[in-house]
């Protein structure tokens, strides 16, 4: 999977921040779930399958399928970011991270520092409070001071309090109160997916698209931009191959469709790939398949520098590909892919 290399970001674990002794996204495509014999666990897993994303002025907030949330902002063209991560549950504590990347040189951020309203933010509980009450922040790195907007920070963190059931408890990021911390719910159980590696499946042999595949309407539509491109194939069963048929080539994205068929392209069927929100996608972008692990990856860039788009991973189960991780960033704010909000994650077995 093609990814933008992240640079050193300073993580501030705010353990001291402890309690004293837009519109909902579409329902996610759900992978196979194993929850044992507890029907409530199955219901919890299903209920947790819809990620949520909201934008509040210059900040974005997102919660994944297990209730893990992040609020973040970035600087388009500047390569800097500031974010707050927090797991679900009454024992979770926020983690603030910030850093910068110089997209032109690729040099890591050296000695990064964070200030709010001109004051250095210490590693103590004042960090989150400073972000919600301050007017402006700045990240200093690579010899530059990069301004960071705090417009929308308080609203984004308040939304997370609401999503995680923290409002009016001592664990809240913004609106604290006396409601017992023990009333904050734990997050939903993550789905468990059994991967089926295909040892000896090959490294992706290139070969011409056979006539039987070319004759399919789905392939004809797909091949408009690259009618002469060769397919890549992997052996995925005793008699079947996984065919990756090229569909388009752009400045920074190359899209393909996947088919299961025999070596001559006969008895083919197209594969749809589940995504965290909305209908399955027929495409992988800048993708690859590793038969030794059963992992299929896709990195769809929103623009050339790779600071927005979608990064997805699926696993082969023997019957199809199941989504196990998706990170997405629809706002091109200068964040490297490793800092995008995770919208969906499963446990791979």
Short mmCIF file of C-alpha atoms in Angstrom, two decimals:
data_model
loop_
_atom_site.label_atom_id
_atom_site.label_comp_id
_atom_site.label_asym_id
_atom_site.label_seq_id
_atom_site.Cartn_x
_atom_site.Cartn_y
_atom_site.Cartn_z
CA UNK A 1 0.00 0.00 0.00
CA UNK A 2 1.36 3.40 -0.95
CA UNK A 3 1.41 5.66 2.05
CA UNK A 4 2.82 9.06 2.88
CA UNK A 5 5.63 8.59 5.41
CA UNK A 6 4.83 10.35 8.63
CA UNK A 7 7.33 12.30 10.60
CA UNK A 8 7.94 12.49 14.28
CA UNK A 9 4.83 13.74 16.06
CA UNK A 10 4.97 14.55 19.75
CA UNK A 11 2.40 12.42 21.62
CA UNK A 12 1.20 13.78 24.93
CA UNK A 13 -0.51 11.13 27.05
CA UNK A 14 -2.74 13.11 29.35
CA UNK A 15 -3.09 10.54 32.10
CA UNK A 16 -3.48 13.30 34.64
CA UNK A 17 -6.76 14.30 33.01
CA UNK A 18 -8.52 11.63 35.04
CA UNK A 19 -11.81 11.80 36.90
CA UNK A 20 -11.61 12.14 40.65
CA UNK A 21 -11.64 8.67 42.62
CA UNK A 22 -23.85 17.48 10.15
CA UNK A 23 -25.72 14.35 10.07
CA UNK A 24 -25.29 10.66 10.76
CA UNK A 25 -23.22 8.72 8.25
CA UNK A 26 -24.80 5.85 6.29
CA UNK A 27 -24.66 2.46 7.91
CA UNK A 28 -21.37 0.70 7.27
CA UNK A 29 -20.83 -2.44 5.30
CA UNK A 30 -20.30 -5.06 7.99
CA UNK A 31 -17.78 -7.90 7.74
CA UNK A 32 -18.35 -11.35 9.11
CA UNK A 33 -18.68 -11.03 12.88
CA UNK A 34 -17.96 -13.66 15.49
CA UNK A 35 -19.41 -12.74 18.87
CA UNK A 36 -19.77 -16.09 20.54
CA UNK A 37 -23.10 -17.17 22.01
CA UNK A 38 -23.98 -13.86 23.70
CA UNK A 39 -26.85 -12.26 21.69
CA UNK A 40 -26.23 -8.90 23.33
CA UNK A 41 -22.66 -8.97 22.03
CA UNK A 42 -23.95 -9.53 18.51
CA UNK A 43 -26.33 -6.61 18.88
CA UNK A 44 -23.55 -4.41 20.23
CA UNK A 45 -21.26 -5.29 17.34
CA UNK A 46 -23.98 -4.47 14.83
CA UNK A 47 -24.85 -1.22 16.58
CA UNK A 48 -21.23 -0.13 16.49
CA UNK A 49 -20.87 -0.65 12.75
CA UNK A 50 -21.69 2.93 11.65
CA UNK A 51 -18.78 5.38 11.80
CA UNK A 52 -19.61 9.02 12.37
CA UNK A 53 -17.80 12.05 10.88
CA UNK A 54 -18.54 15.73 11.43
CA UNK A 55 -16.77 18.96 10.46
CA UNK A 56 -16.88 21.94 12.82
CA UNK A 57 -15.39 24.95 11.04
CA UNK A 58 -11.64 24.22 10.92
CA UNK A 59 -11.84 20.97 12.91
CA UNK A 60 -13.08 17.50 12.11
CA UNK A 61 -14.34 14.87 14.56
CA UNK A 62 -14.77 11.18 13.79
CA UNK A 63 -15.69 8.04 15.72
CA UNK A 64 -15.05 4.55 14.40
CA UNK A 65 -17.15 1.37 14.60
CA UNK A 66 -15.89 0.61 18.13
CA UNK A 67 -16.41 4.09 19.56
CA UNK A 68 -12.81 5.31 19.35
CA UNK A 69 -12.88 9.03 18.49
CA UNK A 70 -10.53 11.73 17.25
CA UNK A 71 -10.79 15.47 16.81
CA UNK A 72 -8.23 17.05 14.49
CA UNK A 73 -7.20 19.97 12.37
CA UNK A 74 -4.47 20.55 9.84
CA UNK A 75 -2.91 23.18 7.64
CA UNK A 76 -3.48 22.73 3.91
CA UNK A 77 -0.16 23.08 2.13
CA UNK A 78 1.73 23.43 5.42
CA UNK A 79 2.02 19.79 6.42
CA UNK A 80 1.17 20.32 10.06
CA UNK A 81 -1.53 18.80 12.25
CA UNK A 82 -2.98 18.81 15.73
CA UNK A 83 -5.33 16.16 17.08
CA UNK A 84 -6.90 14.65 20.18
CA UNK A 85 -7.56 10.89 20.34
CA UNK A 86 -9.64 9.14 22.99
CA UNK A 87 -10.81 5.55 23.36
CA UNK A 88 -14.33 4.80 24.63
CA UNK A 89 -15.10 3.86 28.21
CA UNK A 90 -14.78 5.44 31.66
CA UNK A 91 -11.07 4.67 32.04
CA UNK A 92 -9.94 6.25 28.75
CA UNK A 93 -7.76 9.35 28.77
CA UNK A 94 -7.17 11.78 25.88
CA UNK A 95 -3.92 11.80 23.94
CA UNK A 96 -2.90 14.98 22.13
CA UNK A 97 -0.46 14.74 19.23
CA UNK A 98 0.97 17.35 16.93
CA UNK A 99 3.68 17.58 14.37
CA UNK A 100 4.63 18.67 10.89
CA UNK A 101 5.91 17.37 7.59
CA UNK A 102 7.75 19.40 4.98
CA UNK A 103 6.09 18.04 1.85
CA UNK A 104 8.70 19.62 -0.42
CA UNK A 105 11.80 18.15 1.20
CA UNK A 106 10.31 15.25 3.11
CA UNK A 107 12.38 16.22 6.12
CA UNK A 108 11.01 15.22 9.51
CA UNK A 109 9.80 17.80 11.94
CA UNK A 110 12.59 18.55 14.37
CA UNK A 111 11.96 19.61 17.96
CA UNK A 112 8.26 20.28 17.41
CA UNK A 113 6.52 22.49 19.94
CA UNK A 114 2.93 23.54 20.59
CA UNK A 115 1.73 26.89 21.89
CA UNK A 116 -1.78 28.14 22.57
CA UNK A 117 -2.33 31.92 22.69
CA UNK A 118 1.43 32.35 22.74
CA UNK A 119 1.96 30.10 25.78
CA UNK A 120 3.74 26.74 25.64
CA UNK A 121 1.37 23.90 26.44
CA UNK A 122 2.69 21.70 29.22
CA UNK A 123 2.19 17.95 29.57
CA UNK A 124 -0.64 18.27 32.07
CA UNK A 125 -4.44 18.47 32.14
CA UNK A 126 -4.36 22.05 30.88
CA UNK A 127 -3.63 20.83 27.34
CA UNK A 128 -7.19 19.88 26.38
CA UNK A 129 -8.62 22.86 28.28
CA UNK A 130 -6.22 25.16 26.43
CA UNK A 131 -7.39 23.85 23.07
CA UNK A 132 -11.06 24.37 23.92
CA UNK A 133 -10.63 27.80 25.52
CA UNK A 134 -7.82 29.28 23.43
CA UNK A 135 -8.11 31.48 20.36
CA UNK A 136 -5.10 30.34 18.32
CA UNK A 137 -2.39 27.70 18.40
CA UNK A 138 0.90 27.13 16.60
CA UNK A 139 3.20 24.21 15.89
CA UNK A 140 6.89 25.06 15.65
CA UNK A 141 8.98 22.65 13.58
CA UNK A 142 11.59 22.58 10.81
CA UNK A 143 12.52 26.15 11.66
CA UNK A 144 9.01 27.44 11.05
CA UNK A 145 6.06 28.52 13.14
CA UNK A 146 2.90 27.12 11.60
CA UNK A 147 -0.39 28.61 12.82
CA UNK A 148 -3.17 26.20 13.75
CA UNK A 149 -6.79 27.34 13.94
CA UNK A 150 -8.77 26.49 17.07
CA UNK A 151 -12.04 27.54 15.47
CA UNK A 152 -14.32 24.56 15.96
CA UNK A 153 -12.08 22.71 18.44
CA UNK A 154 -14.46 23.04 21.39
CA UNK A 155 -17.46 21.99 19.27
CA UNK A 156 -15.61 18.95 17.90
CA UNK A 157 -14.56 17.79 21.37
CA UNK A 158 -18.05 18.41 22.76
CA UNK A 159 -19.46 16.24 19.96
CA UNK A 160 -17.07 13.46 21.03
CA UNK A 161 -18.28 13.83 24.63
CA UNK A 162 -21.81 13.32 23.37
CA UNK A 163 -20.92 10.37 21.12
CA UNK A 164 -19.03 8.57 23.91
CA UNK A 165 -21.59 9.33 26.61
CA UNK A 166 -19.21 11.54 28.61
CA UNK A 167 -21.36 14.65 28.97
CA UNK A 168 -21.59 15.95 32.54
CA UNK A 169 -19.12 13.36 33.88
CA UNK A 170 -15.61 14.04 35.24
CA UNK A 171 -14.20 12.28 32.15
CA UNK A 172 -15.72 14.79 29.68
CA UNK A 173 -13.34 16.68 27.41
CA UNK A 174 -15.43 19.86 27.51
CA UNK A 175 -18.65 19.75 29.57
CA UNK A 176 -17.72 18.18 32.86
CA UNK A 177 -20.11 17.53 35.69
CA UNK A 178 -20.95 15.33 38.66
CA UNK A 179 -22.59 12.44 36.83
CA UNK A 180 -20.60 9.32 37.86
CA UNK A 181 -17.75 8.31 35.56
CA UNK A 182 -19.01 4.74 35.74
CA UNK A 183 -22.01 5.73 33.62
CA UNK A 184 -19.75 6.24 30.59
CA UNK A 185 -20.35 3.17 28.37
CA UNK A 186 -17.66 0.89 27.04
CA UNK A 187 -17.24 0.79 23.28
CA UNK A 188 -18.84 -1.85 21.03
CA UNK A 189 -16.95 -5.07 20.43
CA UNK A 190 -14.81 -5.03 17.31
CA UNK A 191 -15.76 -7.59 14.66
CA UNK A 192 -13.43 -10.59 14.31
CA UNK A 193 -12.50 -11.75 10.82
CA UNK A 194 -10.78 -15.00 9.89
CA UNK A 195 -8.23 -14.38 7.14
CA UNK A 196 -7.42 -17.11 4.65
CA UNK A 197 -3.88 -16.68 3.29
CA UNK A 198 -3.08 -18.27 -0.07
CA UNK A 199 0.52 -19.53 0.21
CA UNK A 200 2.11 -19.88 -3.19
CA UNK A 201 -0.40 -17.53 -4.77
CA UNK A 202 2.38 -15.68 -6.57
CA UNK A 203 3.59 -12.11 -6.69
CA UNK A 204 1.08 -10.82 -9.24
CA UNK A 205 1.91 -12.19 -12.68
CA UNK A 206 1.15 -9.85 -15.57
CA UNK A 207 -0.72 -11.29 -18.51
CA UNK A 208 -3.09 -10.11 -21.26
CA UNK A 209 -6.76 -9.90 -20.37
CA UNK A 210 -8.31 -13.00 -22.00
CA UNK A 211 -11.18 -12.70 -24.46
CA UNK A 212 -13.67 -14.28 -22.04
CA UNK A 213 -13.01 -11.48 -19.55
CA UNK A 214 -12.88 -8.74 -22.19
CA UNK A 215 -16.36 -9.77 -23.30
CA UNK A 216 -17.94 -8.92 -19.93
CA UNK A 217 -19.89 -5.64 -19.81
CA UNK A 218 -18.19 -4.75 -16.52
CA UNK A 219 -14.77 -5.12 -18.15
CA UNK A 220 -15.77 -3.20 -21.28
CA UNK A 221 -16.90 -0.28 -19.13
CA UNK A 222 -13.80 -0.55 -16.97
CA UNK A 223 -11.32 -0.66 -19.87
CA UNK A 224 -12.32 2.54 -21.65
CA UNK A 225 -9.24 4.47 -20.47
CA UNK A 226 -6.70 1.63 -20.65
CA UNK A 227 -7.88 -0.76 -23.39
CA UNK A 228 -4.43 -2.31 -23.85
CA UNK A 229 -3.30 -2.60 -20.21
CA UNK A 230 -2.32 -6.02 -18.92
CA UNK A 231 -3.97 -7.64 -15.90
CA UNK A 232 -2.23 -8.96 -12.81
CA UNK A 233 -3.16 -12.40 -11.51
CA UNK A 234 -2.73 -14.43 -8.35
CA UNK A 235 -3.72 -18.05 -7.78
CA UNK A 236 -6.48 -17.95 -5.19
CA UNK A 237 -7.82 -21.50 -5.36
CA UNK A 238 -7.21 -24.88 -6.93
CA UNK A 239 -8.54 -23.71 -10.30
CA UNK A 240 -9.30 -20.00 -9.92
CA UNK A 241 -7.23 -16.86 -10.30
CA UNK A 242 -7.76 -13.41 -8.87
CA UNK A 243 -7.66 -11.04 -11.85
CA UNK A 244 -6.85 -7.35 -11.34
CA UNK A 245 -8.00 -5.59 -14.53
CA UNK A 246 -6.73 -1.99 -15.02
CA UNK A 247 -9.49 0.59 -15.51
CA UNK A 248 -7.91 4.04 -15.40
CA UNK A 249 -4.60 5.80 -14.93
CA UNK A 250 -4.29 9.36 -13.65
CA UNK A 251 -1.60 11.66 -12.40
CA UNK A 252 -1.54 10.04 -8.96
CA UNK A 253 -4.24 7.37 -8.94
CA UNK A 254 -4.50 4.07 -10.82
CA UNK A 255 -7.79 2.21 -10.48
CA UNK A 256 -8.57 -1.46 -11.14
CA UNK A 257 -11.41 -3.95 -10.80
CA UNK A 258 -11.15 -7.47 -9.40
CA UNK A 259 -12.59 -10.66 -10.85
CA UNK A 260 -12.43 -14.33 -9.90
CA UNK A 261 -12.11 -16.54 -12.99
CA UNK A 262 -10.24 -19.53 -14.33
CA UNK A 263 -6.88 -19.08 -16.14
CA UNK A 264 -8.72 -18.46 -19.44
CA UNK A 265 -10.98 -15.85 -17.84
CA UNK A 266 -14.07 -18.07 -17.94
CA UNK A 267 -16.81 -18.37 -15.31
CA UNK A 268 -15.85 -14.92 -14.08
CA UNK A 269 -17.58 -12.90 -11.42
CA UNK A 270 -16.80 -9.37 -10.34
CA UNK A 271 -15.94 -8.58 -6.73
CA UNK A 272 -17.45 -5.72 -4.78
CA UNK A 273 -15.41 -4.43 -1.85
CA UNK A 274 -17.17 -3.33 1.38
CA UNK A 275 -16.39 0.16 2.69
CA UNK A 276 -17.02 1.79 6.06
CA UNK A 277 -19.91 3.94 4.84
CA UNK A 278 -22.22 3.44 1.91
CA UNK A 279 -22.31 0.91 -0.90
CA UNK A 280 -19.37 -1.40 -1.72
CA UNK A 281 -16.83 -0.04 -4.19
CA UNK A 282 -15.92 -1.93 -7.37
CA UNK A 283 -12.43 -0.40 -7.46
CA UNK A 284 -9.10 -0.68 -5.73
CA UNK A 285 -6.83 2.35 -6.20
CA UNK A 286 -3.03 2.20 -6.10
CA UNK A 287 -3.64 -1.24 -4.62
CA UNK A 288 -1.93 -4.56 -4.11
CA UNK A 289 -2.72 -8.09 -2.95
CA UNK A 290 -0.44 -10.21 -0.74
CA UNK A 291 -1.51 -13.86 -0.96
CA UNK A 292 0.83 -14.84 1.88
CA UNK A 293 -1.29 -12.81 4.33
CA UNK A 294 -4.54 -12.57 2.36
CA UNK A 295 -4.42 -8.74 2.63
CA UNK A 296 -5.68 -6.49 -0.16
CA UNK A 297 -4.85 -2.77 0.10
CA UNK A 298 -6.04 0.40 -1.62
CA UNK A 299 -4.89 4.02 -1.24
CA UNK A 300 -7.12 6.47 -3.09
CA UNK A 301 -5.48 9.91 -3.01
CA UNK A 302 -7.64 13.01 -2.99
CA UNK A 303 -4.70 14.95 -4.41
CA UNK A 304 -1.10 14.30 -5.36
CA UNK A 305 0.57 15.01 -2.02
CA UNK A 306 -1.60 12.32 -0.42
CA UNK A 307 -2.99 14.41 2.45
CA UNK A 308 -6.60 13.38 1.82
CA UNK A 309 -8.48 10.39 0.44
CA UNK A 310 -9.11 6.84 1.67
CA UNK A 311 -6.77 4.05 2.76
CA UNK A 312 -8.45 0.64 3.02
CA UNK A 313 -7.45 -2.93 3.82
CA UNK A 314 -9.47 -6.09 3.20
CA UNK A 315 -8.71 -9.75 3.87
CA UNK A 316 -9.51 -12.79 1.76
CA UNK A 317 -11.83 -15.21 3.57
CA UNK A 318 -12.12 -17.86 0.89
CA UNK A 319 -15.47 -16.48 -0.26
CA UNK A 320 -14.60 -12.85 -0.85
CA UNK A 321 -12.83 -9.84 0.60
CA UNK A 322 -13.94 -8.39 3.95
CA UNK A 323 -13.08 -4.90 5.13
CA UNK A 324 -10.78 -4.88 8.17
CA UNK A 325 -9.54 -1.28 8.22
CA UNK A 326 -10.44 2.04 6.67
CA UNK A 327 -8.97 5.47 7.34
CA UNK A 328 -10.37 8.48 5.55
CA UNK A 329 -9.77 12.19 5.21
CA UNK A 330 -12.15 14.16 3.01
CA UNK A 331 -10.63 17.55 3.87
CA UNK A 332 -7.21 18.25 2.29
CA UNK A 333 -5.72 19.80 5.41
CA UNK A 334 -2.12 18.66 5.11
CA UNK A 335 -2.34 15.51 7.25
CA UNK A 336 -0.24 12.50 6.21
CA UNK A 337 -2.21 9.26 5.81
CA UNK A 338 -0.96 7.81 9.10
CA UNK A 339 -2.83 10.59 10.90
CA UNK A 340 -6.17 10.26 9.12
CA UNK A 341 -9.16 9.28 11.26
CA UNK A 342 -9.73 5.52 11.38
CA UNK A 343 -13.37 4.94 10.46
CA UNK A 344 -13.48 1.16 10.69
CA UNK A 345 -11.28 -1.54 12.19
CA UNK A 346 -11.74 -5.24 12.81
CA UNK A 347 -9.61 -7.88 14.54
CA UNK A 348 -7.93 -10.17 12.00
CA UNK A 349 -7.39 -13.75 13.09
#
